[in-house]
Amino acid sequence: MRIDDMILISVDDHIVEPPDVFEHHLPAKYRDIAPRVERMPDGTDRWKFLDFEIPNVGLNAVTGRPRDEYGMDPTSFDELRPGTYDVQQRLLDMSANGVLGSLNFPSLPGFAGRLFAAVPDKDAALALCRAYNDWHIDEWCGAAPERFIPLAIPPIWDPEALAAEVRRVAAKGCHAITFPENPVPLGLPSLHSDHWDPFWTACNDEGTIVNMHIGSSSKLVITAPDAPVDVMIALQPMAIVQAAADLLFSPVFRRFPDVTVALSEGGIGWVPYFLERVDHTFDTHHAWTLADFGGRRPSEVFLERVVLCFIEDDFGARHAREIGTDRICIETDYPHSDAIWPDAPERLAAGFAPTDLTDAEIDAMTHENAMRLFRFDPFTVRAREQCTVGALRAEAAGHDVSIVAKGRRSERTGPMTLANFAPTA
Amino acid sequence: MRIDDMILISVDDHIVEPPDVFEHHLPAKYRDIAPRVERMPDGTDRWKFLDFEIPNVGLNAVTGRPRDEYGMDPTSFDELRPGTYDVQQRLLDMSANGVLGSLNFPSLPGFAGRLFAAVPDKDAALALCRAYNDWHIDEWCGAAPERFIPLAIPPIWDPEALAAEVRRVAAKGCHAITFPENPVPLGLPSLHSDHWDPFWTACNDEGTIVNMHIGSSSKLVITAPDAPVDVMIALQPMAIVQAAADLLFSPVFRRFPDVTVALSEGGIGWVPYFLERVDHTFDTHHAWTLADFGGRRPSEVFLERVVLCFIEDDFGARHAREIGTDRICIETDYPHSDAIWPDAPERLAAGFAPTDLTDAEIDAMTHENAMRLFRFDPFTVRAREQCTVGALRAEAAGHDVSIVAKGRRSERTGPMTLANFAPTA
């Protein structure tokens, strides 16, 4: 397949929220508690909310900067690439990267909306969550509905409110929601309890896909307090296997036959090993554990109900057919440190090059699966030939994608450890 | 390769300690504190030590029983297959399984000898550790030195004593020692500190291979208190990736050029994905994390210094050449629930069958790597033609390997959860 002919829909990118998120969708009586941006004496911008001060951490918005400036320093909006928080600039950055469509995860509220759970008044918490979702759906995605797949965040503290929010946003055309890869580290009941039944019922009814992003339990993979940060960076995606097994052996898929779960940023190269392992576990142990997959094997159920996603994973690409090219979607992870930008088409093509994947299989993974699984149809608005890498890049001709140094805020004297790293999701 | 012509050396099996472990090697003044076996009113046997009562948990010794009797029930010695604790019976069980040689991990003291750390008098703790190692080397392995690779346990509480024990047992011909996959969950300094320098120095000098067994941090992979036990069983081996990354980005390999580490029971199918991920992490982030592999890439260092081990891993077997057939050893895991017994040759051969691995590559993984990396040479005692699957099985002709039901102690009413499961290692 020619690079210019590819069509790319990324099911994992990220918004750095602009300061006006809560301006137009929050009832007036809750205005005072809404998070707001303040400029700090050190020149960085922070969100203030309740007793929290929340910086925009560097690694979460490094696109467009040189690699030696990556890090965990707090930043100001001035230092960020405007495409991180400005939707019109984002569209240009997407086009320059040949990306037609994008699903955007939140930053400020955490992947699973846990920030708002801290508000003691749960009516106010729900109002904040709904305002966020309305801003996301109506303003961010609404700026170009043929370019964005809307993704709601859950009022995670109340399963009934959560179910109602699934239904409310579905009525607005949003059929994707985030959910923690494991609720337990957030102090919530597990996937094995019936606590979440109203949520799963709503997703089952509305055809809403559940997106479990790596790190969405606010739990980083930290082997030791003095481990270099590289250990966490290397391990965090693969830790999604824990969510995969937890979900697979939970009652969710058995009880809710139309629920689909995407393992966002989870990669795919571990999947064949994992599937062999879960089948081996079942074969060896179900006689005493009483695990029950309705006469089927765990691997079959997994491949039917789970959506797998990857940014760069050449080993996984070589095994995509074995995993199932109808269950795999691509991601660009803009503007995080693992992002492929502005050369996503070239890097994806390099991953596919050593394989014998057909154009049809590549089309499935680059956009058709995302359209089907996320109920997204850009071609009704944009003719297909306007959606290709070549067409989009031509539209964005002249848009500046050069790497710009901004300098570092902190000095490095040796290997970076995790000691001073605070999770942001 | 014909099954009868294979030669099998397993670098991961387990001893259920017999009651007389501490009888002949412990100084008289410490006899009173030694662990001892007591028959309980419920008919099970337990080790008593300090304030601990330690059962022989079912899953750790289920070989020879039907799968519906697997479980976490405590057992008595009468219910165990004698080969679990009686070395002459073990040799017959090995021969019947076509297994020439075996490296045996401990049960009672924990993989990393942490049990003895609980003794307040550290002279006594060290005496117990040394007595255990002397029993293991002189009695268990001494019963047939051409059949067993001796494996010491570490006095984990004191790096100097640990280094001295490495040197002491090396002088007795033991060049393998266990070590926790991560010392941090045991309340000990990490691999990133210089705390362990005396230990690494001793291993480096003595050519002693360090064996990090899955679960050796006494930390099970528990996603939720109400998760079915299947989740932990499926995930525990793959959790070794955390040790793999922690070790790789630690100073150990850089500072101790002759140290080799085996990831026991870790499997191999995850390795190609993992190596791509650590190289990607290095390429993307070393400019700011300052990770340093001396001009090489992490994957190169890993494949040069780490030994990979698998029981059954057909996907891994298909990628063995890509990983490196000179770094992979096989395991039978006798008598644990994942054990391949008495049909290890057939199950290993079935894994190799769909591959184009040569006889030389299979010989490397089934025994030659183990002989080189663990400094073990059975052929000086037994002629090579007496060491094959066919020859060993002929020797054990008539040895009973039938599956024997003993009944269950506990009833099952639904899926087994982890709530009542206590780690034993």
GROMACS .gro file of C-alpha atoms in nm, chain A residues 176 195 221 287 360:
model
    5
  176ALA     CA    1  -1.734   0.553   2.373
  195HIS     CA    2  -2.151  -0.315   4.160
  221VAL     CA    3   0.440   0.019   3.740
  287ALA     CA    4  -1.159  -2.871   3.679
  360ALA     CA    5  -0.752  -0.501   0.301
   0.00000   0.00000   0.00000
